[in-house]
Short mmCIF file of C-alpha atoms in Angstrom, two decimals:
data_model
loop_
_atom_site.label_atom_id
_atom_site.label_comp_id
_atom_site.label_asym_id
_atom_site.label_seq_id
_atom_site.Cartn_x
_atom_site.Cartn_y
_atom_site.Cartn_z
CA UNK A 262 -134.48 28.04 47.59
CA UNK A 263 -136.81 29.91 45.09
CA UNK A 264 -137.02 27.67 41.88
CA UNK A 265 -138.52 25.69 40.10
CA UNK A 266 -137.79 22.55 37.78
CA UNK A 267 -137.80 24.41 33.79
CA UNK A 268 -140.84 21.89 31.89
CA UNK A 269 -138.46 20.87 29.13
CA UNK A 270 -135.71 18.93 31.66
CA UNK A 271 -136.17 15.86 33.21
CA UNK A 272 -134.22 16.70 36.24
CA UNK A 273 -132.95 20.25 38.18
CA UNK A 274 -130.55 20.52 40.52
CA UNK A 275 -127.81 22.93 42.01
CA UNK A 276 -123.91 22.28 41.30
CA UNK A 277 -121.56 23.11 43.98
CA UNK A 278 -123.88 23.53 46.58
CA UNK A 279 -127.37 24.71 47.13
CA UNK A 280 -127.68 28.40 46.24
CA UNK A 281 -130.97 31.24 46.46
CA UNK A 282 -130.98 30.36 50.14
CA UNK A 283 -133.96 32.46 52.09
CA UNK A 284 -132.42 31.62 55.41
CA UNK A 285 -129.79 34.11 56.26
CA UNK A 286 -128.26 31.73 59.14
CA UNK A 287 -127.37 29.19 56.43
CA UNK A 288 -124.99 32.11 55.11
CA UNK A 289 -122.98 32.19 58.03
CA UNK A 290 -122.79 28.85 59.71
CA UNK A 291 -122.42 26.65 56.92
CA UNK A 292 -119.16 28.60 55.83
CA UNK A 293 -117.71 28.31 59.41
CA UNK A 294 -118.60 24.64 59.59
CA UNK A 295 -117.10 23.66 56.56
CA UNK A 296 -114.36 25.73 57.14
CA UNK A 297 -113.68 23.87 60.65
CA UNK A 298 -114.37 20.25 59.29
CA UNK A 299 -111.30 21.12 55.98
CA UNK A 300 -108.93 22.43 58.63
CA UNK A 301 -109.19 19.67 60.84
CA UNK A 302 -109.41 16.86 58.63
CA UNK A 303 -106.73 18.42 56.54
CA UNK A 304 -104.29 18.42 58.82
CA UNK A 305 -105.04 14.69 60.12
CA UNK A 306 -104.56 13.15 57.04
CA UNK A 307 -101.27 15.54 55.99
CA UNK A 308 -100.18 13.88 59.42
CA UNK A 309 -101.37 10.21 58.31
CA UNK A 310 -99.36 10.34 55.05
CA UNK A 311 -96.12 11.86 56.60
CA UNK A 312 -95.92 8.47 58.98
CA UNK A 313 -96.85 6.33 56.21
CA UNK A 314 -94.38 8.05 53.85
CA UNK A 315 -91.92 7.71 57.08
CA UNK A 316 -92.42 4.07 57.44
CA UNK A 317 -91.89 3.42 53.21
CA UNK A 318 -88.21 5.37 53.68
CA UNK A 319 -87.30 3.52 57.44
CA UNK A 320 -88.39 0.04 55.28
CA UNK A 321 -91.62 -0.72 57.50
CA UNK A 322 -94.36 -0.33 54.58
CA UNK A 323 -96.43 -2.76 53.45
CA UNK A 324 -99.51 -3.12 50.58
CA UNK A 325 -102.20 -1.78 53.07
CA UNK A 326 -100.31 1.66 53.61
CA UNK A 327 -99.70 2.25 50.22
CA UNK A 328 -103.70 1.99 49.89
CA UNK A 329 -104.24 3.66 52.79
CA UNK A 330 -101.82 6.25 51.81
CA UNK A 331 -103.86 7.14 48.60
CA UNK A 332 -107.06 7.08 50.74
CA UNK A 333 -105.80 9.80 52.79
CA UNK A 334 -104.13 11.88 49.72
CA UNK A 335 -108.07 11.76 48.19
CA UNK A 336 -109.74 13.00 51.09
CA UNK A 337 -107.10 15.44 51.53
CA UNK A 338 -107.67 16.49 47.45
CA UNK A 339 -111.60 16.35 48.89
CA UNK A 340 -111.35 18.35 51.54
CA UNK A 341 -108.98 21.16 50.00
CA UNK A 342 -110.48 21.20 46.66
CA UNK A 343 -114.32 20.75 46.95
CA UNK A 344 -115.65 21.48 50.04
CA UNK A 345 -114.34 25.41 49.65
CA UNK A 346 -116.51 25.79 47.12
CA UNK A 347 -119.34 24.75 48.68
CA UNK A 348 -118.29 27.09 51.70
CA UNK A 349 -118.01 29.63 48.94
CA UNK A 350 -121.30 28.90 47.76
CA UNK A 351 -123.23 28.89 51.27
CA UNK A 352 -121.78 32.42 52.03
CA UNK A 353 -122.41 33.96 48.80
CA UNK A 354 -125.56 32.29 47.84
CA UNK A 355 -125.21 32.13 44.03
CA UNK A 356 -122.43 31.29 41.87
CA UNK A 357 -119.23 33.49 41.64
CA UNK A 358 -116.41 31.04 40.39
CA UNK A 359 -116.76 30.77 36.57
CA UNK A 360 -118.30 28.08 34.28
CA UNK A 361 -114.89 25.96 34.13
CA UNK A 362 -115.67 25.39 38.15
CA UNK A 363 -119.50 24.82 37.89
CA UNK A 364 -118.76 21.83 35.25
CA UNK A 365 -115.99 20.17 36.94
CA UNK A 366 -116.67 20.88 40.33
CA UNK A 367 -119.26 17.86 40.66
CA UNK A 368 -117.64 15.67 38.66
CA UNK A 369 -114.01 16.17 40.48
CA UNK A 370 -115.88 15.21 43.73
CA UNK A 371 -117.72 12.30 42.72
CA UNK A 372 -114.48 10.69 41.38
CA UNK A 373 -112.80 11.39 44.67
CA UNK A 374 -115.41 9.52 46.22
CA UNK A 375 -115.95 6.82 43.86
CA UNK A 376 -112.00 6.15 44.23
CA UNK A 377 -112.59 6.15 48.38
CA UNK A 378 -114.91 3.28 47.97
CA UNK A 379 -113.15 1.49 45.19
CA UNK A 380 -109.42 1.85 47.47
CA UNK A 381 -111.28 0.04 50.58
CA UNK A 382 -112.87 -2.97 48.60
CA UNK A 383 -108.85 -3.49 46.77
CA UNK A 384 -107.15 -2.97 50.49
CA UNK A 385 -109.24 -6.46 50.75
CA UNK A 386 -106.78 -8.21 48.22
CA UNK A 387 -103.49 -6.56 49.43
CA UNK A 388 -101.09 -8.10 52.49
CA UNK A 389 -101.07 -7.19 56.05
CA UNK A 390 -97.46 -7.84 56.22
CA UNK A 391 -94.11 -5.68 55.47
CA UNK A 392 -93.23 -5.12 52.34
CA UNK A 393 -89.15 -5.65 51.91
CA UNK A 394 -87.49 -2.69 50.13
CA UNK A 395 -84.43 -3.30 47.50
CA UNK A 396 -82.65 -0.33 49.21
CA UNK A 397 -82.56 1.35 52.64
CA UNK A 398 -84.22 4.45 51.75
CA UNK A 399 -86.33 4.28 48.80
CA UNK A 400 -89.74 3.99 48.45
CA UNK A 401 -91.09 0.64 47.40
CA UNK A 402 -94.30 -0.56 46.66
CA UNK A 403 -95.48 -3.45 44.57
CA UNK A 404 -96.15 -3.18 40.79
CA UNK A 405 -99.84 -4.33 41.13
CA UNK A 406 -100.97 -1.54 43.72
CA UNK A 407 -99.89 1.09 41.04
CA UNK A 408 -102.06 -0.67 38.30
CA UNK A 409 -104.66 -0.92 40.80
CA UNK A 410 -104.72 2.59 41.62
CA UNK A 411 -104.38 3.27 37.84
CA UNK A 412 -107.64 1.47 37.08
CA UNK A 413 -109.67 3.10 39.89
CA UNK A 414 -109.18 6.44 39.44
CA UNK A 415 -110.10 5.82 35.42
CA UNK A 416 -112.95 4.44 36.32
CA UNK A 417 -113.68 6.89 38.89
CA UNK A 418 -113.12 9.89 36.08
CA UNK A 419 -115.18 8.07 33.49
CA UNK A 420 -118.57 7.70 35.70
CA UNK A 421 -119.34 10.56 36.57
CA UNK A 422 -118.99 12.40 33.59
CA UNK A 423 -122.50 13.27 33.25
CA UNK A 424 -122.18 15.56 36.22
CA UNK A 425 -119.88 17.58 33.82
CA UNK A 426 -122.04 17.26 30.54
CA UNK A 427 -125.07 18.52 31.95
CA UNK A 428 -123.98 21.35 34.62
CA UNK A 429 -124.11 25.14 33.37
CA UNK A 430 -124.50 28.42 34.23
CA UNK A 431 -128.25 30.28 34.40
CA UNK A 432 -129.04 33.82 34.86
CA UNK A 433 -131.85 34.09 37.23
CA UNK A 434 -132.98 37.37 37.93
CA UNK A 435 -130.03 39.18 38.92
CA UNK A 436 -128.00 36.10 39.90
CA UNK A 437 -125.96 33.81 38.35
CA UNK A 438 -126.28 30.17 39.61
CA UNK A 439 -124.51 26.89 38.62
CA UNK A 440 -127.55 24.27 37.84
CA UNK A 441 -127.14 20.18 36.20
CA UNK A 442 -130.30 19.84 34.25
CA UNK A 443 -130.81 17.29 32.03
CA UNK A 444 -132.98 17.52 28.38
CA UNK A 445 -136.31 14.81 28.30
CA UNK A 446 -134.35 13.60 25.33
CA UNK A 447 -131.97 11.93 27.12
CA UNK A 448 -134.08 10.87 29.87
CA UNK A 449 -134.79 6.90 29.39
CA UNK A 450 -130.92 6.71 29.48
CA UNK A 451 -129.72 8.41 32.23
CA UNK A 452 -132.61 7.13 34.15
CA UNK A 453 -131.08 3.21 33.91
CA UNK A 454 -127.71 4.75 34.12
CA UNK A 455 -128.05 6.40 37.10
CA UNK A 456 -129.72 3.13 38.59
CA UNK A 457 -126.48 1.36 37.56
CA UNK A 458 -124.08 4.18 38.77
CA UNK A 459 -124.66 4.37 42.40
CA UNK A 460 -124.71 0.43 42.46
CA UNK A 461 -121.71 -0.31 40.69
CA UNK A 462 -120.06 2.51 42.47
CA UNK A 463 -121.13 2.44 46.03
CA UNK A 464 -123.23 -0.25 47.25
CA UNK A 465 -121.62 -3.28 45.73
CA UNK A 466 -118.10 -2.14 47.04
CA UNK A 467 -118.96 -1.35 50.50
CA UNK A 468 -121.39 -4.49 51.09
CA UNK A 469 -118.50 -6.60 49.37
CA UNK A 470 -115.72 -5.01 51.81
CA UNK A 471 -117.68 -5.07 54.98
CA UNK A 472 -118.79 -9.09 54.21
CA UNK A 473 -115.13 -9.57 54.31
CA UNK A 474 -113.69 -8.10 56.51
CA UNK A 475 -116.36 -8.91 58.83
CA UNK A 476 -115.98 -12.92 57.70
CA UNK A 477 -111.47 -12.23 57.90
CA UNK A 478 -112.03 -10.49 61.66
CA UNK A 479 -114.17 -13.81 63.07
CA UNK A 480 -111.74 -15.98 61.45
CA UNK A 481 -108.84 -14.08 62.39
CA UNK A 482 -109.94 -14.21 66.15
CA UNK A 483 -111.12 -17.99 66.30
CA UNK A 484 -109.35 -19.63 63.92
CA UNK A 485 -105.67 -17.95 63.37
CA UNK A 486 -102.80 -18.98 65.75
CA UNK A 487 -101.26 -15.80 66.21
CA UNK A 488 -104.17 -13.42 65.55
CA UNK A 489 -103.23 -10.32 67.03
CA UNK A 490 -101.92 -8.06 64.82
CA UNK A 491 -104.00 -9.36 62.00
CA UNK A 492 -106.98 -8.42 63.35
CA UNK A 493 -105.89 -5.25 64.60
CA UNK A 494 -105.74 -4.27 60.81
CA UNK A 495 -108.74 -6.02 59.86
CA UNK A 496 -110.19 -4.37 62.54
CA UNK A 497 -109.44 -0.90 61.26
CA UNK A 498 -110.33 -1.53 57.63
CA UNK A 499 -113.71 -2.61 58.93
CA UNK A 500 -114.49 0.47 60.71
CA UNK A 501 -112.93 2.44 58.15
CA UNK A 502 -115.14 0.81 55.60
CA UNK A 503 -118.32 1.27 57.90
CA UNK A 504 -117.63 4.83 58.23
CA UNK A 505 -117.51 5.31 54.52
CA UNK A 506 -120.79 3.54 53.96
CA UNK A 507 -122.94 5.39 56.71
CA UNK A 508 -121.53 8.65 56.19
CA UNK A 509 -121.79 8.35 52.40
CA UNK A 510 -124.97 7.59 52.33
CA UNK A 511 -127.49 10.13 52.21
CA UNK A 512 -125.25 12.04 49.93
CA UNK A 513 -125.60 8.89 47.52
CA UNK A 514 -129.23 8.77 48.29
CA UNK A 515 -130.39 12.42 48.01
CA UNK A 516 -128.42 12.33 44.79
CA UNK A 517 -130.10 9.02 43.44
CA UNK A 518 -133.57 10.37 44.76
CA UNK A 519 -133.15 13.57 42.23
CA UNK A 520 -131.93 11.95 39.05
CA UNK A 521 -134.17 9.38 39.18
CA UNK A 522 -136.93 12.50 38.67
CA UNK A 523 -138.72 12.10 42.14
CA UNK A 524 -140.44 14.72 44.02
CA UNK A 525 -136.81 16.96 45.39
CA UNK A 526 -135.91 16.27 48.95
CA UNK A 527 -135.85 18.51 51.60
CA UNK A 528 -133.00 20.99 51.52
CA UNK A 529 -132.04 20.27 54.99
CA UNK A 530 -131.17 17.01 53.69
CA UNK A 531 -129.49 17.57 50.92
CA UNK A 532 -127.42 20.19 53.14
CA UNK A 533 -126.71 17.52 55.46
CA UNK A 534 -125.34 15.04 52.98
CA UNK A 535 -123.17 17.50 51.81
CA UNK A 536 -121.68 18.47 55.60
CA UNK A 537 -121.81 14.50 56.58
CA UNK A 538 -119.69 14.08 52.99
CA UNK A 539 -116.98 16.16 54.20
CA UNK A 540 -116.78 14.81 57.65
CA UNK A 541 -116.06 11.49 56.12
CA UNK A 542 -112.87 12.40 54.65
CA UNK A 543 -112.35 13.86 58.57
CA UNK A 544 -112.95 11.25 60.35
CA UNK A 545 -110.85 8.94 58.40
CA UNK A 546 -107.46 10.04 59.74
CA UNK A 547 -109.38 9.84 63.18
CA UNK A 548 -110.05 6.03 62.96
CA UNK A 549 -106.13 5.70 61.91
CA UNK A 550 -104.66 7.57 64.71
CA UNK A 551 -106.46 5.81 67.03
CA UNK A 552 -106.55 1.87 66.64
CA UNK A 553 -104.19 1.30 63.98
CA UNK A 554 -100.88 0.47 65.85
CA UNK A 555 -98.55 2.17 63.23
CA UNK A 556 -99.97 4.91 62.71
CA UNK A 557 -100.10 5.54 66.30
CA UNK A 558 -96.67 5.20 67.03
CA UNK A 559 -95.66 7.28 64.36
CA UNK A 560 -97.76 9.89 65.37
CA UNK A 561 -95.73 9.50 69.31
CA UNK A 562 -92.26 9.27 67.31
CA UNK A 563 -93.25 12.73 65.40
CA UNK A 564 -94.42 14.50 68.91
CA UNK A 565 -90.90 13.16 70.32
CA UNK A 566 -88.98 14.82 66.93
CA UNK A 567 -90.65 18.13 67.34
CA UNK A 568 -90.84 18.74 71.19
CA UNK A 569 -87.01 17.36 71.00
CA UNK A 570 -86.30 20.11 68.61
CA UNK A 571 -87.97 22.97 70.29
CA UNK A 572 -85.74 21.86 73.64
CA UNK A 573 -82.09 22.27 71.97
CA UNK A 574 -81.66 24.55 74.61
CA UNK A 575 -80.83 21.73 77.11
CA UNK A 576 -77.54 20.22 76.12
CA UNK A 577 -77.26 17.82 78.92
CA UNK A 578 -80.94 16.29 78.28
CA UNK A 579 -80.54 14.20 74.95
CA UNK A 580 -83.86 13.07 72.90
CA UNK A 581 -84.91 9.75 72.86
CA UNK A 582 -83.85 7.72 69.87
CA UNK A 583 -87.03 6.22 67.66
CA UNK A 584 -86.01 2.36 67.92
CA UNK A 585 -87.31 0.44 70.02
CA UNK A 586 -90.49 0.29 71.91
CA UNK A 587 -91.74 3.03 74.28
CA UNK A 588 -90.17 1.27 77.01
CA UNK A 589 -86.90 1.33 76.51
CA UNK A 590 -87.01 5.10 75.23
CA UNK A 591 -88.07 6.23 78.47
CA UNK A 592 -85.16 3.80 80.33
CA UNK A 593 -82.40 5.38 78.37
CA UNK A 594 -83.23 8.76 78.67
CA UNK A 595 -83.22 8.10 82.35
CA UNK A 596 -80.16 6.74 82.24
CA UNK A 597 -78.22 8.98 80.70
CA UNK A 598 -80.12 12.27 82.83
CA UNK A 599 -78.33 9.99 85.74
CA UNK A 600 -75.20 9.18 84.18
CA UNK A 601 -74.43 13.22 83.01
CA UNK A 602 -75.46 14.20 86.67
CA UNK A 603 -73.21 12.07 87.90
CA UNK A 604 -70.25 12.88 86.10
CA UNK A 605 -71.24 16.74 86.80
CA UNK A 606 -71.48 16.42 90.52
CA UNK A 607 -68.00 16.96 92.48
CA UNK A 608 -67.33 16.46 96.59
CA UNK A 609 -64.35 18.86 97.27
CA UNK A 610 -64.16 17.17 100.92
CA UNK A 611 -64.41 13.82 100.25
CA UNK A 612 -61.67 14.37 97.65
CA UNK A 613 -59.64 15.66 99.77
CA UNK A 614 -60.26 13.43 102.64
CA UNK A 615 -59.48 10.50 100.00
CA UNK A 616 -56.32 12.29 99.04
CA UNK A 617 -54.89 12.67 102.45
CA UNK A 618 -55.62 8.67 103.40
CA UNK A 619 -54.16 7.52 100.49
CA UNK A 620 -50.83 9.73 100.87
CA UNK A 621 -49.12 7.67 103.62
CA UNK A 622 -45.90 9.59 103.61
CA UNK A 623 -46.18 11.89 106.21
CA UNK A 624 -43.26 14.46 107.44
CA UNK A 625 -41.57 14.88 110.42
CA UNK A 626 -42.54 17.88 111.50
CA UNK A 627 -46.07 17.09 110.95
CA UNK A 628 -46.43 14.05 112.62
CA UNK A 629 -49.05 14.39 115.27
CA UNK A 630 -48.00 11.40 117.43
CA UNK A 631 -43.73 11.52 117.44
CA UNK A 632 -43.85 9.58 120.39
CA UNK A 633 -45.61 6.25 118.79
CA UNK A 634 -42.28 6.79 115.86
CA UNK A 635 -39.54 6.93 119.35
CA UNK A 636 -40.87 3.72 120.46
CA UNK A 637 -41.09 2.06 117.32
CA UNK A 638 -37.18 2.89 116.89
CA UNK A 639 -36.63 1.36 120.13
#
């Protein structure tokens, strides 16, 4: 990275990724990594919001889905909108994608992730339990989570607007690269603003959601008379929330440590923050698949639906229905394999065996004992 801070800013940094890269390496793998980490995390949470959606339209949703739900629609806008420019970036090593993406590319992401962390401290207010829908088939979610989410994203717009104000583009030498500096004028400002920002919008929220969800998970456990499913959820949210706040970070603190005009960190870091950004919004649909309860089954019910479809080729094998528990999916399939073979299988000589016992009227000429019939006459 050859360059310097100009003497009439108070702060220099790159927009939408760190470009003039030396290290030809960094060209290569960074592109393939993020490339990997958006295809796989894209497709996790496209799978997390198809059950969710599916449980809304069967009547099974409730006030945490419909968070969760928009958690998994904003890393999905994360991880398909942001993080292939930065790929972009890596591999061409300046900027190529206009000014209207050098302003807004910064400030689109850190709403994204400002929402994130503002959707996990609400899911601490909504219910646990099912939400009851007016009609079989329609989606149904209360009127508070939509002003909720209303208010979040905002707020989430209106912070980071800076990012937008101060990025441009710079010639530099040949090159064209996408820099946020800020004038000294406006220096005293940002300085407590940025103090404020990162606070307001990261470490407040995620201390707030881990103390209670930590505090609802011990009660939950000692306290609660039926506690099981409870904490199952309160369970997830807590590792979800933990996630967020590790993962998130060094991005939040490379980004603080510039602004607030210290000496610039390392680029490894900063590269790293970026990478551990993006696997955030990846591991997310991770932590759902695997310990919360719904999401897993609906994950098993979609495997059923699409192996079931690519076997219509077997008539006498039907699919297991959806309802019910695993159990009994597995018993009636099983049942009805046994029942078709059974109605399939014929025993020509047992038939006929059967046949001949029950037809008692035998003929004269084909009696094989006409003596027995000459005595009985007698």
């Amino acid at each position: 990275m050859d360059i310097d801070r100009p003497a009439n800013v108070s702060f220099f940094d790159f927009v939408g990724g760190v470009q003039l890269l030396q290290r030809g390496d960094t060209r290569t793998a960074m592109p393939v990594l993020l490339i990997g980490i958006c295809v796989s995390g894209a497709v996790g949470n496209l799978l997390v919001l198809l059950i969710f959606i599916r449980d809304f339209r069967n009547g099974r949703g409730s006030e945490v889905k419909a968070l969760l739900a928009s958690l998994a629609s904003t890393d999905l806008a994360i991880l398909l909108l942001c993080a292939p420019v930065r790929a972009v970036t890596y591999y061409k090593q300046t900027w190529t994608l206009g000014s209207f993406v050098c302003s807004t590319t910064d400030w689109f992401q850190h709403s994204c992730v400002v929402a994130k962390t503002l959707i996990l401290a609400v899911t601490t207010r909504a219910k646990h339990t099912l939400v009851p829908s007016p009609a079989r088939g329609a989606l149904y979610t209360p009127t508070w989570i939509h002003g909720a989410l209303a208010f979040i994203w905002i707020v989430s717009m209106i912070f980071p607007i800076p990012q937008m104000l101060f990025a441009s583009l710079l010639q530099h030498g040949r090159n064209t690269i996408c820099v946020s500096e800020m004038p000294v004028c406006a220096s005293d400002f940002m300085s407590l603003f940025y103090k404020i920002y990162p606070t307001a919008t990261f470490v407040v929220p995620v201390i707030f959601t881990l103390a209670y969800y930590t505090k609802t998970l011990h009660t939950a456990v000692n306290h609660a008379p039926s506690p099981q499913h409870q904490s199952k959820v309160t369970l997830v949210l807590l590792c979800l929330s933990g996630a967020l706040g590790l993962m998130l970070l060094p991005e939040w603190g490379t980004f603080t440590w510039i602004r607030l005009g210290y000496n610039k960190p390392p680029v490894g870091l900063i590269i790293f923050a970026q990478v551990l950004l993006y696997a955030c919004s990846s591991i997310s649909p991770v932590i759902l698949m695997t310990m919360y309860d719904d999401v897993r089954q609906g994950l098993i019910t979609i495997w059923f639906i699409a192996t079931c479809r690519g076997s219509k080729h077997v008539p006498s094998i039907k699919c297991p229905t959806t309802e019910g528990n695993g159990a009994e999916v597995g018993s009636n399939a099983v049942a009805n394999a046994v029942s078709a073979g059974d109605t399939e299988k014929t025993f020509p000589d047992v038939e006929h065996f059967w046949t001949g016992r029950r037809n008692t009227n035998v003929e004269e000429e084909q009696d094989p004992v006409p003596w027995e019939r000459e005595e009985k006459m007698l």
